[in-house]
Short mmCIF file of C-alpha atoms in Angstrom, two decimals:
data_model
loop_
_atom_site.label_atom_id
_atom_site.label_comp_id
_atom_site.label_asym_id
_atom_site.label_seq_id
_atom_site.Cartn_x
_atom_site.Cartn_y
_atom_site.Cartn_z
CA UNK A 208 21.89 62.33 228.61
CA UNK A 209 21.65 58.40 228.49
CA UNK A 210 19.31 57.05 225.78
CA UNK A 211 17.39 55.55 227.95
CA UNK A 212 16.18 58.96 229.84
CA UNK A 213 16.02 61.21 226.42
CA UNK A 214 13.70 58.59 224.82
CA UNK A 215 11.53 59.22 228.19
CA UNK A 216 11.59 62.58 227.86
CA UNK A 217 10.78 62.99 224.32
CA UNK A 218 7.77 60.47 224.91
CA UNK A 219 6.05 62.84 227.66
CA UNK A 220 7.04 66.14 225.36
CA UNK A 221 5.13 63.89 222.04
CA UNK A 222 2.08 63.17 224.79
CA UNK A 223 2.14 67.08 225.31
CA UNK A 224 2.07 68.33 221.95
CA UNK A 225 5.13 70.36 223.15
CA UNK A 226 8.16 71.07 220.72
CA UNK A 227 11.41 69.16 221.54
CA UNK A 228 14.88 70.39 219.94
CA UNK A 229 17.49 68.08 219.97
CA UNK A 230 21.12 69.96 220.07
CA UNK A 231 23.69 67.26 218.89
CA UNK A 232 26.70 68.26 220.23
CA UNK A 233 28.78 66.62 216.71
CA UNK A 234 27.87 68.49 214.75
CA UNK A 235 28.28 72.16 216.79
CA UNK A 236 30.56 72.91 213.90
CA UNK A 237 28.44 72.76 210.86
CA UNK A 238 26.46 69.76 209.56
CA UNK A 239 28.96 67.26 207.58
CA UNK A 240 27.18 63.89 207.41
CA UNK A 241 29.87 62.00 207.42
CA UNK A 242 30.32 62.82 211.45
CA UNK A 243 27.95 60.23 213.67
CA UNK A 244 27.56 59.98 217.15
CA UNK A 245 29.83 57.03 218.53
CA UNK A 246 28.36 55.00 220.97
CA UNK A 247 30.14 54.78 224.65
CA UNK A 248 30.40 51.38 224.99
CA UNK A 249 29.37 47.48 223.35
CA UNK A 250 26.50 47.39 224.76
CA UNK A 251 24.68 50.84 224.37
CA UNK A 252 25.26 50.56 220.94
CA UNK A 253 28.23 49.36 219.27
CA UNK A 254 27.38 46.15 218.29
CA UNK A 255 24.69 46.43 215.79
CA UNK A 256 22.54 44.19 213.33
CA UNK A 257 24.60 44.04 210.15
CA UNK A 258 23.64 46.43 207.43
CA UNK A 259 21.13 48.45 210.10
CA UNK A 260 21.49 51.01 212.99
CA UNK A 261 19.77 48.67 215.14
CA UNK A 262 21.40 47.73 218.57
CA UNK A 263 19.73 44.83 219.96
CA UNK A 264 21.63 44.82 223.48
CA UNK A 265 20.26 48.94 223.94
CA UNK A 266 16.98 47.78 223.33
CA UNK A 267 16.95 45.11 225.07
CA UNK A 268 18.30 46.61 228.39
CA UNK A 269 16.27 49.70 228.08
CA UNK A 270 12.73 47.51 227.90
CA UNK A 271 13.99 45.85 230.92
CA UNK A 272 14.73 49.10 233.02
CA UNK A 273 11.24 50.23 231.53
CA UNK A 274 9.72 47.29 232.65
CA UNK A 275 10.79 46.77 236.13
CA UNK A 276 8.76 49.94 237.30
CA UNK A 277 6.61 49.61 240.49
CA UNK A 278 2.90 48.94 238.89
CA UNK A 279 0.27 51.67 240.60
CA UNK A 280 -2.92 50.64 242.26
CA UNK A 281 -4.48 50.96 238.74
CA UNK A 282 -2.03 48.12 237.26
CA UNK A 283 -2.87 46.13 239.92
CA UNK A 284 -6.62 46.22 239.58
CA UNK A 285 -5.75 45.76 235.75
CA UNK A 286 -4.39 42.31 236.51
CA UNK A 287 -7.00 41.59 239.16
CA UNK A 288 -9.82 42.04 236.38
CA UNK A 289 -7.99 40.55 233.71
CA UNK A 290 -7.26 37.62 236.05
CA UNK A 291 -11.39 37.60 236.16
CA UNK A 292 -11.85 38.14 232.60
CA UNK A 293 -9.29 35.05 231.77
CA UNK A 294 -10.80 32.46 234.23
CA UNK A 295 -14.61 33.44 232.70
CA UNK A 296 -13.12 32.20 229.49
CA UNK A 297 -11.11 29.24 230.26
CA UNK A 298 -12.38 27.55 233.17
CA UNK A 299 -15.59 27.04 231.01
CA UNK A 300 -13.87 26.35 227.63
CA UNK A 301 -11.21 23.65 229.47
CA UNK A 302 -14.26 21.83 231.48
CA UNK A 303 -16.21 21.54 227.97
CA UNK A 304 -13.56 20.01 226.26
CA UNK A 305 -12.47 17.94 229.52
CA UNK A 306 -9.44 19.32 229.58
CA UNK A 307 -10.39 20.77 233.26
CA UNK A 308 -11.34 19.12 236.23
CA UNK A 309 -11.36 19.53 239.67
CA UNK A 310 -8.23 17.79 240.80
CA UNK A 311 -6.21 19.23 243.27
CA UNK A 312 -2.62 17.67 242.99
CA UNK A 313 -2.07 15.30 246.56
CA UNK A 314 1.08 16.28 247.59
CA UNK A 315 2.43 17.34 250.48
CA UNK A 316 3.06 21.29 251.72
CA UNK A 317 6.50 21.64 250.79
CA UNK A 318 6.34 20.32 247.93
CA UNK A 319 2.96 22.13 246.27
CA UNK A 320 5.72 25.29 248.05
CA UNK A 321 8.72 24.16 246.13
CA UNK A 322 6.40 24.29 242.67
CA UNK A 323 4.67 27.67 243.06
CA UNK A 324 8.03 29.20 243.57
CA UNK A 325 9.37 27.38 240.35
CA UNK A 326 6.98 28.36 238.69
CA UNK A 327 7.26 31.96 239.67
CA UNK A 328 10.65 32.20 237.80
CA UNK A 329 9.36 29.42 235.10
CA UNK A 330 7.64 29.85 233.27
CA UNK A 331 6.49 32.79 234.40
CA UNK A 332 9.27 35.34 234.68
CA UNK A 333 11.55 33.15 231.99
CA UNK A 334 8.69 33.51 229.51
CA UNK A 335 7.27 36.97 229.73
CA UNK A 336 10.54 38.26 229.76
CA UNK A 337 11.03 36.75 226.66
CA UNK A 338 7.94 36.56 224.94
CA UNK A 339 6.47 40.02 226.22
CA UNK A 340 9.27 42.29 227.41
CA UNK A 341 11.98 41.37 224.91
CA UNK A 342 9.77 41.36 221.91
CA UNK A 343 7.22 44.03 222.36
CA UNK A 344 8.18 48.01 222.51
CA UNK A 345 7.29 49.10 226.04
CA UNK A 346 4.35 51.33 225.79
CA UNK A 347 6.98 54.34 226.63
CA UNK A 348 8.52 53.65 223.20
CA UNK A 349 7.40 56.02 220.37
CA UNK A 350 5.79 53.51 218.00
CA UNK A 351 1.95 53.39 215.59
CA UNK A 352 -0.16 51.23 217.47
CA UNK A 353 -0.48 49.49 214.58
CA UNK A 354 3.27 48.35 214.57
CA UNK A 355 3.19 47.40 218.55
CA UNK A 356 -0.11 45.06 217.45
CA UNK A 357 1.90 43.62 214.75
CA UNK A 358 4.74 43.34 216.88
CA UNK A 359 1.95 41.73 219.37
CA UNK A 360 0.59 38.99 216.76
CA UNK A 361 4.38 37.95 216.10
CA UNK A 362 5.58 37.41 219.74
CA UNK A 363 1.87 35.19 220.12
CA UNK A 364 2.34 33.13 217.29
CA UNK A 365 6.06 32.67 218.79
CA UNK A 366 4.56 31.92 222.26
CA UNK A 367 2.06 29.00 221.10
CA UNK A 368 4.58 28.02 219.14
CA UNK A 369 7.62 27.22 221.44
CA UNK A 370 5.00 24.90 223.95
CA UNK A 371 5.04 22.12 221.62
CA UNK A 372 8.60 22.69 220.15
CA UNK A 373 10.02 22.64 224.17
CA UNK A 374 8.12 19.19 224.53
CA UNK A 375 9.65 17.88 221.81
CA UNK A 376 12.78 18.94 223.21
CA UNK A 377 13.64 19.82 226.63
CA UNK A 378 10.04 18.61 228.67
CA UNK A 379 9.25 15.59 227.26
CA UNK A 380 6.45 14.73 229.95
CA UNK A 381 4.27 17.55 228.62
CA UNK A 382 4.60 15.97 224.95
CA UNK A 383 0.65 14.75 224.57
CA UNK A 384 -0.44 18.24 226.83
CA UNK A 385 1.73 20.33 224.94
CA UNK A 386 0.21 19.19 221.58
CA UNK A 387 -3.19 19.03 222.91
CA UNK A 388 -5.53 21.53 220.94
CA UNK A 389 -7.24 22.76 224.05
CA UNK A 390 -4.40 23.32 225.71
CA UNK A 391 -2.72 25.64 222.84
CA UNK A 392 -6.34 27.62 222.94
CA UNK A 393 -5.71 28.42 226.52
CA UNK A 394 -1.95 29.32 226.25
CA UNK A 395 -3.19 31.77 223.24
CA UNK A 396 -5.78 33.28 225.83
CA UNK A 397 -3.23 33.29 228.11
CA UNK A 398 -0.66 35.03 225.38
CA UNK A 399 -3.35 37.42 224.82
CA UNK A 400 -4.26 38.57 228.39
CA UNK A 401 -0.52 39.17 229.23
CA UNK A 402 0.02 41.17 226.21
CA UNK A 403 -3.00 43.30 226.62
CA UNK A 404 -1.83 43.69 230.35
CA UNK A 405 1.63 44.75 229.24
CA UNK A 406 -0.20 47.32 227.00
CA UNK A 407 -1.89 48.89 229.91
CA UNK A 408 0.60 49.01 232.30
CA UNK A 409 3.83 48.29 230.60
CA UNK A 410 5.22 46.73 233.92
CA UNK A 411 7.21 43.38 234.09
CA UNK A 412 5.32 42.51 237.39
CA UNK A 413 1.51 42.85 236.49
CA UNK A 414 2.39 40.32 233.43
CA UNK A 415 3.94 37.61 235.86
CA UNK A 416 1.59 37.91 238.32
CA UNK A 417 -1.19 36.51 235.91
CA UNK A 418 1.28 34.10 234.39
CA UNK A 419 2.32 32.58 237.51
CA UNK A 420 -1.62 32.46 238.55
CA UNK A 421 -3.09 30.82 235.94
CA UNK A 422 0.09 28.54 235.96
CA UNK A 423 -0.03 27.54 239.37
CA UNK A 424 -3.69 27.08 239.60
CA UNK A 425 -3.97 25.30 236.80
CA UNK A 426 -0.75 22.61 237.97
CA UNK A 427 -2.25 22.21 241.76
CA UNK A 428 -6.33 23.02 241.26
CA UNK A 429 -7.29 22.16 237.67
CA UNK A 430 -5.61 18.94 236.90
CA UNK A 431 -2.28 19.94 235.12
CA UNK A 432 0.63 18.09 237.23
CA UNK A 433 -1.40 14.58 236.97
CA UNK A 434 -1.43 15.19 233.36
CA UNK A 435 2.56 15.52 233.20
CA UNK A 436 2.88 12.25 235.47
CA UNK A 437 0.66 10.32 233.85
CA UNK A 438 2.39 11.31 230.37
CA UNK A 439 5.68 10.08 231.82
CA UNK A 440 4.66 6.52 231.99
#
């Protein structure tokens, strides 16, 4: 049975309170602990973290696979009111601080077209994938909720972070937005509404849908693409 499927079944068995035996078909002979299970190929589990059992390139693939699963009504309507429940926060916060303002970016069709579908693979897909899906058990994985929270903290610190570290590298024109306190606030908010969505409904989808929304509103609506062209002069 692939990993990927037993770890699946043993989750809805644990959510049961049903028993589970596990035959392992080494060690039909007797136990001898020096026989382990081999794994099939590289990537389901031969190359490993040294001095663990850990096989990054399993997990990783298997929270994809989890991931890509068609969100329900209910996920939807989860990223509908968190959508809500964001803008309450940070249209108010951003206009305070005058970091928001009605400014809805002049250019023409194709081009506002061109931008909300590059933004639909970055950053949206690029950096949940990364930020969300790669470094946070899917909610199928057997894990404290305690762990996946501190698991949660981590991949936010590591999501604020990167913003000002990629405008010191690779996006130079968002250098003064990028470091801009406000800013940072929302992109935690931001951090924290995906990863409570990705909680909820553990689906790759519902967590770039609100990405790619608050991005793209943001870029066109609120002001964010004259901020990037006047920081490139």
């Amino acid at each position: 049975m692939p990993r990927q499927a037993q770890d699946e079944l043993a989750a809805i068995f644990l959510k049961q309170g049903a028993i589970m035996q596990v035959w392992r078909t080494n060690q039909v002979g007797g136990w001898q602990a020096d026989i382990t299970p081999i794994a099939p190929t590289v990537i389901f589990g031969q190359i490993q973290i040294p001095f663990t059992n850990i096989s990054p390139l399993s997990i990783l693939l298997n929270r994809i696979l989890s991931s890509l699963v068609i969100p329900s009504l209910q996920d939807w309507l989860i990223a509908g009111l968190l959508l809500v429940i964001y803008g309450a926060i940070a249209i108010p916060f951003g206009w305070k601080f005058n970091f928001l303002q009605i400014q809805i970016w002049s250019a023409n069709l194709l081009d506002q077209s061109l931008l909300v579908l590059r933004c639909l693979f970055t950053p949206a897909i690029l950096e949940e994938l990364i930020f969300r899906v790669f470094l946070l058990p899917h909610p199928t994985e057997i894990i404290s909720w305690f762990n996946w929270v501190l698991w949660g903290i981590f991949s936010l610190l590591l999501f604020v972070v990167y913003h000002p570290l990629n405008a010191k590298t690779f996006f130079k024109k968002g250098l003064s937005t990028f470091f801009n306190l406000v800013f940072l606030s929302l992109a935690a908010l931001l951090g924290i509404i995906c990863t409570l969505a990705y909680a909820l409904t553990g689906s790759l989808w519902v967590i770039v849908l609100i990405h790619w929304v608050v991005v793209v509103v943001w870029l066109i609506v609120f002001g964010g693409m004259e901020k990037f062209t006047d920081s490139s002069h």
